[in-house]
mmCIF file of C-alpha atoms and ligand atoms in Angstrom:
data_model
loop_
_atom_site.group_PDB
_atom_site.id
_atom_site.type_symbol
_atom_site.label_atom_id
_atom_site.label_comp_id
_atom_site.label_asym_id
_atom_site.label_seq_id
_atom_site.Cartn_x
_atom_site.Cartn_y
_atom_site.Cartn_z
ATOM 1 C CA MET A 1 -30.557 5.691 -16.718
ATOM 2 C CA PRO A 2 -31.643 2.361 -16.133
ATOM 3 C CA ASP A 3 -33.650 1.675 -12.419
ATOM 4 C CA ARG A 4 -31.396 -0.667 -11.121
ATOM 5 C CA PHE A 5 -28.288 -1.175 -11.901
ATOM 6 C CA ASN A 6 -25.800 -4.678 -11.277
ATOM 7 C CA VAL A 7 -23.327 -4.547 -9.120
ATOM 8 C CA TRP A 8 -21.013 -6.462 -8.032
ATOM 9 C CA ALA A 9 -18.163 -6.608 -4.902
ATOM 10 C CA THR A 10 -15.379 -8.991 -5.458
ATOM 11 C CA ARG A 11 -15.142 -8.627 -2.055
ATOM 12 C CA HIS A 12 -16.567 -9.372 1.512
ATOM 13 C CA LEU A 13 -16.213 -6.268 3.105
ATOM 14 C CA PRO A 14 -15.844 -5.561 6.696
ATOM 15 C CA GLY A 15 -17.612 -2.609 8.563
ATOM 16 C CA ARG A 16 -21.269 -2.154 7.246
ATOM 17 C CA ALA A 17 -21.092 -0.055 3.602
ATOM 18 C CA LEU A 18 -22.224 -3.083 1.445
ATOM 19 C CA GLU A 19 -25.954 -3.707 3.448
ATOM 20 C CA ARG A 20 -26.723 -0.102 3.137
ATOM 21 C CA LEU A 21 -25.234 -0.818 -1.206
ATOM 22 C CA ALA A 22 -27.821 -3.792 -0.640
ATOM 23 C CA SER A 23 -30.426 -1.565 0.835
ATOM 24 C CA ALA A 24 -29.843 1.087 -1.736
ATOM 25 C CA PRO A 25 -33.102 1.043 -4.483
ATOM 26 C CA ASP A 26 -31.240 1.365 -7.759
ATOM 27 C CA VAL A 27 -29.220 -1.405 -6.983
ATOM 28 C CA ASP A 28 -29.572 -5.378 -7.171
ATOM 29 C CA LEU A 29 -26.003 -6.019 -5.896
ATOM 30 C CA ASP A 30 -24.519 -10.111 -6.186
ATOM 31 C CA ILE A 31 -20.785 -10.434 -3.487
ATOM 32 C CA TRP A 32 -17.819 -13.048 -3.662
ATOM 33 C CA SER A 33 -18.135 -15.572 -1.468
ATOM 34 C CA GLY A 34 -14.996 -16.653 -2.081
ATOM 35 C CA PRO A 35 -12.458 -18.390 -1.024
ATOM 36 C CA GLY A 36 -10.868 -14.960 -1.934
ATOM 37 C CA ALA A 37 -10.377 -13.407 -4.959
ATOM 38 C CA PRO A 38 -12.377 -14.134 -7.710
ATOM 39 C CA PRO A 39 -10.228 -15.714 -10.144
ATOM 40 C CA ALA A 40 -9.216 -13.602 -13.569
ATOM 41 C CA GLY A 41 -11.458 -16.149 -15.610
ATOM 42 C CA GLU A 42 -15.111 -14.650 -13.523
ATOM 43 C CA LEU A 43 -13.720 -10.822 -13.673
ATOM 44 C CA MET A 44 -14.172 -10.848 -17.337
ATOM 45 C CA ALA A 45 -17.614 -14.315 -17.994
ATOM 46 C CA ARG A 46 -19.250 -10.991 -15.105
ATOM 47 C CA ALA A 47 -17.671 -7.633 -16.948
ATOM 48 C CA PRO A 48 -20.498 -6.797 -20.340
ATOM 49 C CA ASP A 49 -23.367 -7.894 -17.647
ATOM 50 C CA LEU A 50 -22.479 -4.894 -14.987
ATOM 51 C CA ASP A 51 -23.126 -0.948 -14.688
ATOM 52 C CA GLY A 52 -20.566 -0.666 -11.638
ATOM 53 C CA LEU A 53 -17.567 -2.466 -10.286
ATOM 54 C CA LEU A 54 -16.761 -2.782 -6.258
ATOM 55 C CA CYS A 55 -13.055 -4.747 -7.009
ATOM 56 C CA THR A 56 -9.572 -4.907 -4.871
ATOM 57 C CA LEU A 57 -5.781 -3.649 -5.399
ATOM 58 C CA VAL A 58 -5.621 -8.226 -6.486
ATOM 59 C CA ASP A 59 -8.425 -7.947 -8.907
ATOM 60 C CA ARG A 60 -6.592 -7.194 -12.409
ATOM 61 C CA ILE A 61 -8.899 -4.108 -14.007
ATOM 62 C CA ASP A 62 -7.130 -4.583 -18.037
ATOM 63 C CA ALA A 63 -7.937 -3.323 -21.055
ATOM 64 C CA PRO A 64 -9.232 -5.602 -22.752
ATOM 65 C CA TRP A 65 -11.839 -6.553 -19.075
ATOM 66 C CA PHE A 66 -12.494 -1.902 -20.601
ATOM 67 C CA ASP A 67 -13.831 -2.918 -23.518
ATOM 68 C CA ALA A 68 -16.268 -6.188 -22.494
ATOM 69 C CA ALA A 69 -17.432 -4.309 -19.648
ATOM 70 C CA ALA A 70 -19.513 -2.775 -22.514
ATOM 71 C CA LYS A 71 -22.335 -1.238 -19.901
ATOM 72 C CA LEU A 72 -19.851 -0.104 -16.746
ATOM 73 C CA ARG A 73 -20.850 3.325 -15.104
ATOM 74 C CA VAL A 74 -18.691 3.146 -12.056
ATOM 75 C CA LEU A 75 -15.328 1.158 -11.275
ATOM 76 C CA SER A 76 -14.726 1.399 -7.777
ATOM 77 C CA SER A 77 -10.950 0.960 -6.207
ATOM 78 C CA TYR A 78 -11.413 -0.437 -2.253
ATOM 79 C CA SER A 79 -8.197 0.925 -2.372
ATOM 80 C CA VAL A 80 -5.687 4.106 -2.035
ATOM 81 C CA GLY A 81 -3.345 2.823 -4.867
ATOM 82 C CA LEU A 82 -4.167 2.305 -8.330
ATOM 83 C CA ASP A 83 -1.794 0.026 -9.760
ATOM 84 C CA HIS A 84 -4.335 -2.467 -10.741
ATOM 85 C CA VAL A 85 -6.060 -0.353 -12.796
ATOM 86 C CA ASP A 86 -5.720 0.339 -16.008
ATOM 87 C CA LEU A 87 -6.253 4.069 -16.200
ATOM 88 C CA LEU A 88 -5.486 5.003 -19.640
ATOM 89 C CA ALA A 89 -8.508 2.821 -21.310
ATOM 90 C CA ALA A 90 -10.791 3.976 -18.354
ATOM 91 C CA ALA A 91 -10.303 7.438 -19.273
ATOM 92 C CA ALA A 92 -10.815 6.049 -22.715
ATOM 93 C CA HIS A 93 -14.729 4.754 -22.054
ATOM 94 C CA GLY A 94 -15.411 7.347 -19.795
ATOM 95 C CA ILE A 95 -15.805 5.452 -17.057
ATOM 96 C CA PRO A 96 -14.916 6.915 -13.442
ATOM 97 C CA VAL A 97 -12.628 5.438 -11.320
ATOM 98 C CA GLY A 98 -12.777 5.537 -7.392
ATOM 99 C CA HIS A 99 -10.583 4.603 -4.480
ATOM 100 C CA THR A 100 -9.645 5.537 -1.853
ATOM 101 C CA PRO A 101 -7.512 8.554 -0.046
ATOM 102 C CA GLY A 102 -7.246 10.651 2.359
ATOM 103 C CA VAL A 103 -9.400 7.891 5.457
ATOM 104 C CA LEU A 104 -6.297 5.489 6.595
ATOM 105 C CA VAL A 105 -3.517 8.128 6.111
ATOM 106 C CA GLU A 106 -3.014 7.950 9.527
ATOM 107 C CA THR A 107 -3.187 4.467 10.076
ATOM 108 C CA THR A 108 -1.036 3.387 6.771
ATOM 109 C CA ALA A 109 1.665 6.232 8.625
ATOM 110 C CA ASP A 110 1.845 4.103 11.563
ATOM 111 C CA LEU A 111 1.914 1.281 10.078
ATOM 112 C CA ALA A 112 5.553 2.585 8.734
ATOM 113 C CA PHE A 113 5.882 3.795 11.505
ATOM 114 C CA ALA A 114 5.570 0.572 14.004
ATOM 115 C CA LEU A 115 7.916 -1.265 10.248
ATOM 116 C CA LEU A 116 10.871 1.196 11.283
ATOM 117 C CA LEU A 117 11.276 0.865 15.038
ATOM 118 C CA ALA A 118 10.487 -2.917 14.903
ATOM 119 C CA GLY A 119 13.163 -3.148 12.475
ATOM 120 C CA ALA A 120 15.596 -1.067 13.341
ATOM 121 C CA ARG A 121 14.989 -2.103 17.231
ATOM 122 C CA ARG A 122 15.153 -6.243 16.364
ATOM 123 C CA LEU A 123 11.539 -7.446 18.035
ATOM 124 C CA PRO A 124 11.328 -9.348 15.387
ATOM 125 C CA GLU A 125 14.659 -11.354 16.239
ATOM 126 C CA GLY A 126 13.659 -11.087 20.035
ATOM 127 C CA GLU A 127 10.466 -12.686 19.346
ATOM 128 C CA ARG A 128 11.393 -16.198 17.954
ATOM 129 C CA LEU A 129 13.726 -16.642 20.388
ATOM 130 C CA VAL A 130 12.050 -15.604 23.206
ATOM 131 C CA ARG A 131 8.949 -17.902 21.464
ATOM 132 C CA ALA A 132 12.165 -20.536 20.554
ATOM 133 C CA GLY A 133 13.179 -21.199 24.710
ATOM 134 C CA GLU A 134 16.860 -19.178 23.491
ATOM 135 C CA TRP A 135 16.800 -16.530 26.047
ATOM 136 C CA GLY A 136 19.936 -17.546 27.717
ATOM 137 C CA THR A 137 19.668 -14.796 30.328
ATOM 138 C CA TRP A 138 20.339 -11.008 29.727
ATOM 139 C CA GLU A 139 23.624 -10.143 28.085
ATOM 140 C CA PRO A 140 25.603 -6.940 27.426
ATOM 141 C CA ASP A 141 25.591 -7.543 23.337
ATOM 142 C CA LEU A 142 21.949 -9.007 23.114
ATOM 143 C CA LEU A 143 19.814 -8.385 19.572
ATOM 144 C CA LEU A 144 22.452 -4.855 19.691
ATOM 145 C CA GLY A 145 20.184 -2.343 17.324
ATOM 146 C CA HIS A 146 19.797 1.241 16.081
ATOM 147 C CA ASP A 147 18.852 4.325 17.574
ATOM 148 C CA VAL A 148 15.605 6.330 16.418
ATOM 149 C CA HIS A 149 16.028 9.223 18.201
ATOM 150 C CA GLY A 150 18.332 12.107 16.116
ATOM 151 C CA ALA A 151 18.540 10.026 14.148
ATOM 152 C CA THR A 152 17.695 10.625 9.660
ATOM 153 C CA LEU A 153 14.972 10.150 8.526
ATOM 154 C CA GLY A 154 14.553 10.185 4.516
ATOM 155 C CA LEU A 155 10.905 10.055 2.469
ATOM 156 C CA VAL A 156 10.255 9.278 -1.123
ATOM 157 C CA GLY A 157 7.314 10.667 -1.465
ATOM 158 C CA LEU A 158 5.374 13.626 0.512
ATOM 159 C CA GLY A 159 1.924 12.894 -0.217
ATOM 160 C CA ALA A 160 -0.259 12.989 2.908
ATOM 161 C CA ILE A 161 1.262 9.331 4.216
ATOM 162 C CA GLY A 162 4.444 10.683 3.639
ATOM 163 C CA GLN A 163 3.564 14.013 6.133
ATOM 164 C CA ALA A 164 1.755 11.423 8.662
ATOM 165 C CA VAL A 165 4.998 9.923 8.682
ATOM 166 C CA ALA A 166 6.554 13.243 8.872
ATOM 167 C CA ARG A 167 4.374 13.938 12.525
ATOM 168 C CA ARG A 168 5.809 10.959 13.945
ATOM 169 C CA ALA A 169 9.343 11.576 13.240
ATOM 170 C CA GLN A 170 9.334 14.746 14.777
ATOM 171 C CA GLY A 171 7.805 12.915 17.578
ATOM 172 C CA PHE A 172 10.865 10.754 17.971
ATOM 173 C CA GLY A 173 13.328 14.095 17.097
ATOM 174 C CA MET A 174 14.712 13.259 14.344
ATOM 175 C CA ARG A 175 15.855 14.601 11.316
ATOM 176 C CA VAL A 176 13.252 15.075 8.305
ATOM 177 C CA LEU A 177 13.855 15.436 4.937
ATOM 178 C CA GLY A 178 11.508 14.711 1.694
ATOM 179 C CA TRP A 179 11.482 14.590 -1.913
ATOM 180 C CA THR A 180 9.708 14.172 -4.216
ATOM 181 C CA ARG A 181 8.880 14.879 -7.611
ATOM 182 C CA SER A 182 6.441 17.614 -7.972
ATOM 183 C CA GLY A 183 9.433 19.642 -5.492
ATOM 184 C CA ARG A 184 6.940 19.871 -3.088
ATOM 185 C CA THR A 185 7.503 20.883 0.301
ATOM 186 C CA VAL A 186 6.334 20.716 3.383
ATOM 187 C CA PRO A 187 7.364 22.690 6.699
ATOM 188 C CA GLY A 188 9.265 20.561 9.122
ATOM 189 C CA VAL A 189 10.379 18.796 5.834
ATOM 190 C CA GLU A 190 14.325 19.789 4.811
ATOM 191 C CA ALA A 191 13.873 19.201 0.859
ATOM 192 C CA ALA A 192 16.608 17.434 -1.177
ATOM 193 C CA SER A 193 17.523 15.911 -4.392
ATOM 194 C CA PHE A 194 16.925 12.670 -4.546
ATOM 195 C CA GLY A 195 19.830 11.194 -4.324
ATOM 196 C CA ASP A 196 21.387 13.723 -1.008
ATOM 197 C CA LEU A 197 18.369 11.855 0.763
ATOM 198 C CA LEU A 198 20.398 8.300 -0.512
ATOM 199 C CA ASP A 199 23.170 9.886 1.164
ATOM 200 C CA SER A 200 21.951 11.159 3.921
ATOM 201 C CA ALA A 201 18.905 9.466 5.721
ATOM 202 C CA ASP A 202 19.026 6.630 8.552
ATOM 203 C CA PHE A 203 16.261 5.619 7.509
ATOM 204 C CA VAL A 204 14.431 5.473 4.122
ATOM 205 C CA SER A 205 10.394 5.536 4.200
ATOM 206 C CA LEU A 206 9.166 5.060 0.978
ATOM 207 C CA HIS A 207 5.414 6.735 -0.638
ATOM 208 C CA VAL A 208 4.810 7.457 -3.734
ATOM 209 C CA ALA A 209 2.294 5.750 -6.229
ATOM 210 C CA LEU A 210 3.573 2.708 -8.037
ATOM 211 C CA THR A 211 3.414 4.724 -11.957
ATOM 212 C CA GLY A 212 5.854 2.896 -14.969
ATOM 213 C CA GLU A 213 7.821 6.376 -13.663
ATOM 214 C CA THR A 214 8.131 4.853 -10.571
ATOM 215 C CA ARG A 215 8.062 0.379 -11.152
ATOM 216 C CA GLY A 216 12.064 -0.386 -10.160
ATOM 217 C CA LEU A 217 12.611 3.601 -8.242
ATOM 218 C CA ILE A 218 14.620 1.472 -5.055
ATOM 219 C CA ASP A 219 17.418 -0.353 -7.733
ATOM 220 C CA ALA A 220 20.712 -1.810 -7.774
ATOM 221 C CA ALA A 221 21.882 2.566 -7.970
ATOM 222 C CA ALA A 222 19.809 3.972 -5.645
ATOM 223 C CA LEU A 223 20.274 0.945 -3.127
ATOM 224 C CA ALA A 224 24.183 1.665 -3.242
ATOM 225 C CA ARG A 225 24.114 4.570 -3.350
ATOM 226 C CA MET A 226 22.546 4.831 1.086
ATOM 227 C CA LYS A 227 24.090 5.991 3.998
ATOM 228 C CA PRO A 228 26.009 2.378 4.533
ATOM 229 C CA GLY A 229 23.926 0.830 7.528
ATOM 230 C CA ALA A 230 20.512 2.235 6.832
ATOM 231 C CA PHE A 231 17.463 0.869 6.738
ATOM 232 C CA LEU A 232 14.530 0.712 3.943
ATOM 233 C CA ILE A 233 11.377 1.046 5.093
ATOM 234 C CA ASN A 234 8.476 0.232 1.918
ATOM 235 C CA THR A 235 4.293 0.042 3.002
ATOM 236 C CA ALA A 236 4.016 2.057 -0.781
ATOM 237 C CA ARG A 237 3.752 -1.378 -3.600
ATOM 238 C CA GLY A 238 6.525 -3.960 -3.826
ATOM 239 C CA GLY A 239 6.775 -2.762 -7.474
ATOM 240 C CA LEU A 240 9.308 0.363 -5.930
ATOM 241 C CA VAL A 241 11.837 -1.587 -5.213
ATOM 242 C CA ASP A 242 14.582 -4.163 -6.855
ATOM 243 C CA GLU A 243 13.867 -6.736 -4.374
ATOM 244 C CA SER A 244 17.256 -9.218 -5.808
ATOM 245 C CA ALA A 245 18.743 -5.790 -5.698
ATOM 246 C CA LEU A 246 17.715 -5.688 -2.264
ATOM 247 C CA ALA A 247 18.779 -8.617 -1.184
ATOM 248 C CA ASP A 248 22.058 -8.410 -1.943
ATOM 249 C CA ALA A 249 22.362 -5.200 -0.858
ATOM 250 C CA LEU A 250 21.258 -6.411 3.042
ATOM 251 C CA ASP A 251 23.769 -10.186 2.323
ATOM 252 C CA ALA A 252 26.717 -7.836 1.450
ATOM 253 C CA GLY A 253 26.186 -5.985 4.750
ATOM 254 C CA HIS A 254 26.015 -2.670 3.062
ATOM 255 C CA LEU A 255 22.389 -2.233 4.475
ATOM 256 C CA ALA A 256 21.167 -2.679 7.885
ATOM 257 C CA GLY A 257 17.748 -3.908 6.836
ATOM 258 C CA ALA A 258 14.691 -4.022 5.210
ATOM 259 C CA ALA A 259 10.760 -3.575 6.596
ATOM 260 C CA LEU A 260 8.831 -4.220 4.071
ATOM 261 C CA ASP A 261 4.381 -4.600 4.017
ATOM 262 C CA VAL A 262 4.907 -4.171 0.228
ATOM 263 C CA PHE A 263 6.179 -6.588 -2.041
ATOM 264 C CA ALA A 264 5.755 -7.469 -5.689
ATOM 265 C CA GLN A 265 4.276 -11.227 -5.574
ATOM 266 C CA GLU A 266 2.210 -10.920 -2.822
ATOM 267 C CA PRO A 267 1.346 -13.638 -1.224
ATOM 268 C CA LEU A 268 5.050 -13.814 -0.626
ATOM 269 C CA PRO A 269 5.713 -17.094 -1.116
ATOM 270 C CA ALA A 270 7.284 -18.897 1.660
ATOM 271 C CA ASP A 271 10.628 -19.958 -0.593
ATOM 272 C CA HIS A 272 11.331 -16.678 -1.542
ATOM 273 C CA ARG A 273 14.751 -15.070 -0.370
ATOM 274 C CA LEU A 274 13.795 -12.204 1.511
ATOM 275 C CA LEU A 275 13.020 -13.829 3.977
ATOM 276 C CA ARG A 276 15.980 -15.887 3.884
ATOM 277 C CA THR A 277 17.926 -12.679 4.159
ATOM 278 C CA ARG A 278 19.719 -10.986 6.955
ATOM 279 C CA GLY A 279 17.582 -7.769 9.029
ATOM 280 C CA VAL A 280 14.225 -8.624 6.881
ATOM 281 C CA THR A 281 10.887 -7.736 8.815
ATOM 282 C CA VAL A 282 7.903 -8.447 6.679
ATOM 283 C CA ALA A 283 4.230 -8.122 7.239
ATOM 284 C CA PRO A 284 2.054 -9.210 4.764
ATOM 285 C CA HIS A 285 0.132 -6.272 2.875
ATOM 286 C CA VAL A 286 -1.660 -4.771 6.223
ATOM 287 C CA GLY A 287 -0.701 -0.779 6.310
ATOM 288 C CA SER A 288 -4.670 0.710 6.305
ATOM 289 C CA ALA A 289 -5.380 -2.385 8.343
ATOM 290 C CA THR A 290 -7.900 -1.724 11.183
ATOM 291 C CA VAL A 291 -10.798 -2.370 11.977
ATOM 292 C CA ALA A 292 -12.507 1.641 12.134
ATOM 293 C CA THR A 293 -9.728 2.340 8.705
ATOM 294 C CA ARG A 294 -11.330 -0.864 6.828
ATOM 295 C CA ALA A 295 -14.139 0.174 7.636
ATOM 296 C CA ARG A 296 -13.708 3.910 6.516
ATOM 297 C CA MET A 297 -12.513 2.877 3.520
ATOM 298 C CA ALA A 298 -15.409 0.344 2.583
ATOM 299 C CA ASP A 299 -18.145 3.523 3.184
ATOM 300 C CA LEU A 300 -15.928 5.498 0.519
ATOM 301 C CA ALA A 301 -15.797 3.238 -1.337
ATOM 302 C CA VAL A 302 -19.028 3.091 -1.429
ATOM 303 C CA ASP A 303 -19.927 6.539 -1.624
ATOM 304 C CA ASN A 304 -17.925 6.707 -4.782
ATOM 305 C CA LEU A 305 -20.094 3.572 -5.930
ATOM 306 C CA LEU A 306 -23.247 4.675 -5.796
ATOM 307 C CA ALA A 307 -22.284 8.810 -6.546
ATOM 308 C CA GLY A 308 -21.016 6.616 -10.349
ATOM 309 C CA LEU A 309 -24.164 5.190 -10.282
ATOM 310 C CA ARG A 310 -26.616 7.546 -10.494
ATOM 311 C CA SER A 311 -24.195 10.114 -12.149
ATOM 312 C CA GLU A 312 -23.513 12.205 -10.318
ATOM 313 C CA PRO A 313 -19.250 13.757 -9.377
ATOM 314 C CA LEU A 314 -17.334 10.719 -7.475
ATOM 315 C CA PRO A 315 -16.246 11.802 -3.781
ATOM 316 C CA GLN A 316 -12.998 10.336 -4.798
ATOM 317 C CA GLN A 317 -12.489 10.216 -8.401
ATOM 318 C CA ALA A 318 -8.553 9.017 -9.629
ATOM 319 C CA PRO A 319 -7.805 11.801 -12.304
ATOM 320 C CA PRO A 320 -7.825 9.398 -14.682
ATOM 321 C CA ALA A 321 -3.589 8.923 -15.317
ATOM 322 C CA GLY A 322 -3.274 8.483 -11.867
HETATM 323 C C1 DGY B 1 -3.693 0.625 -0.455
HETATM 324 O O1 DGY B 1 -5.125 1.372 -0.442
HETATM 325 O O2 DGY B 1 -3.390 1.024 -1.797
HETATM 326 C C2 DGY B 1 -3.413 -0.468 0.351
HETATM 327 O O3 DGY B 1 -1.809 -0.640 -0.613
HETATM 328 C C3 DGY B 1 -4.097 -1.330 0.905
HETATM 329 O O4 DGY B 1 -4.939 -0.171 2.160
#
């Protein structure tokens, strides 16, 4: 094992974790100073010298990168999602991959519920109206939305975040349905088939990882199966949804709305069709973005990285296939 490890962090991170990493006696840390994320060429150029990489979800870590990273001992991602990492290539090279589950569960569930409420009650439209000086007077039919209490929520995925959203929904008096590929059951959540969930839910919220199997899960057929007037909420990954089919379903009036924190292409281009589609509420991928949670994620990412450098078990190591 080398005396000192060469580590690159592709971003400054909130909190004090990178200071802790920099002060580790066996670490030489370099931090990309930006602006933004490093370009792909920079990532590749650095690969051969690194013992450890601390990356974010916008860095594409593919098979050629692992081939080039001949000295690498560990990859630590500042994210729970790992769809930006070729996990099979990591496994083939024997590289442990760390990620940050657990610490962002409640915060992400908060945002999913905030989007659900904002979409159902048309808050972004109301805000725009008031700011534009277009609020004439109280009107009997101004910005009529949809009740959340008493409605049915369908959770696609019942991992930690899905379960945390279920708890919030129960507090709002919602009926909660849940579907998982594994058939897992959760107390207080009615197990449903994927199709039955789409048929019955007034709000469908996505909480599965983006993998080869889940990409495009919410396609035109799934959207057509959703209850007329239903809402789609996505705080997981944009690639789960066929966005053009979603815009079609909204334009056709089949769905009442979609509240989205994540998109197939991020940042969402300003001229993207979804931004011109009625009923769409958007946020810029901020599900885990609170001061405390982003600091906890940084701490866990650094703990994973240090463990991997020192050939210790990672506190949160991704399974090889994700
Ligand atoms: C993740 O961690 O994967 C989220 O998308 C951002 O926190």
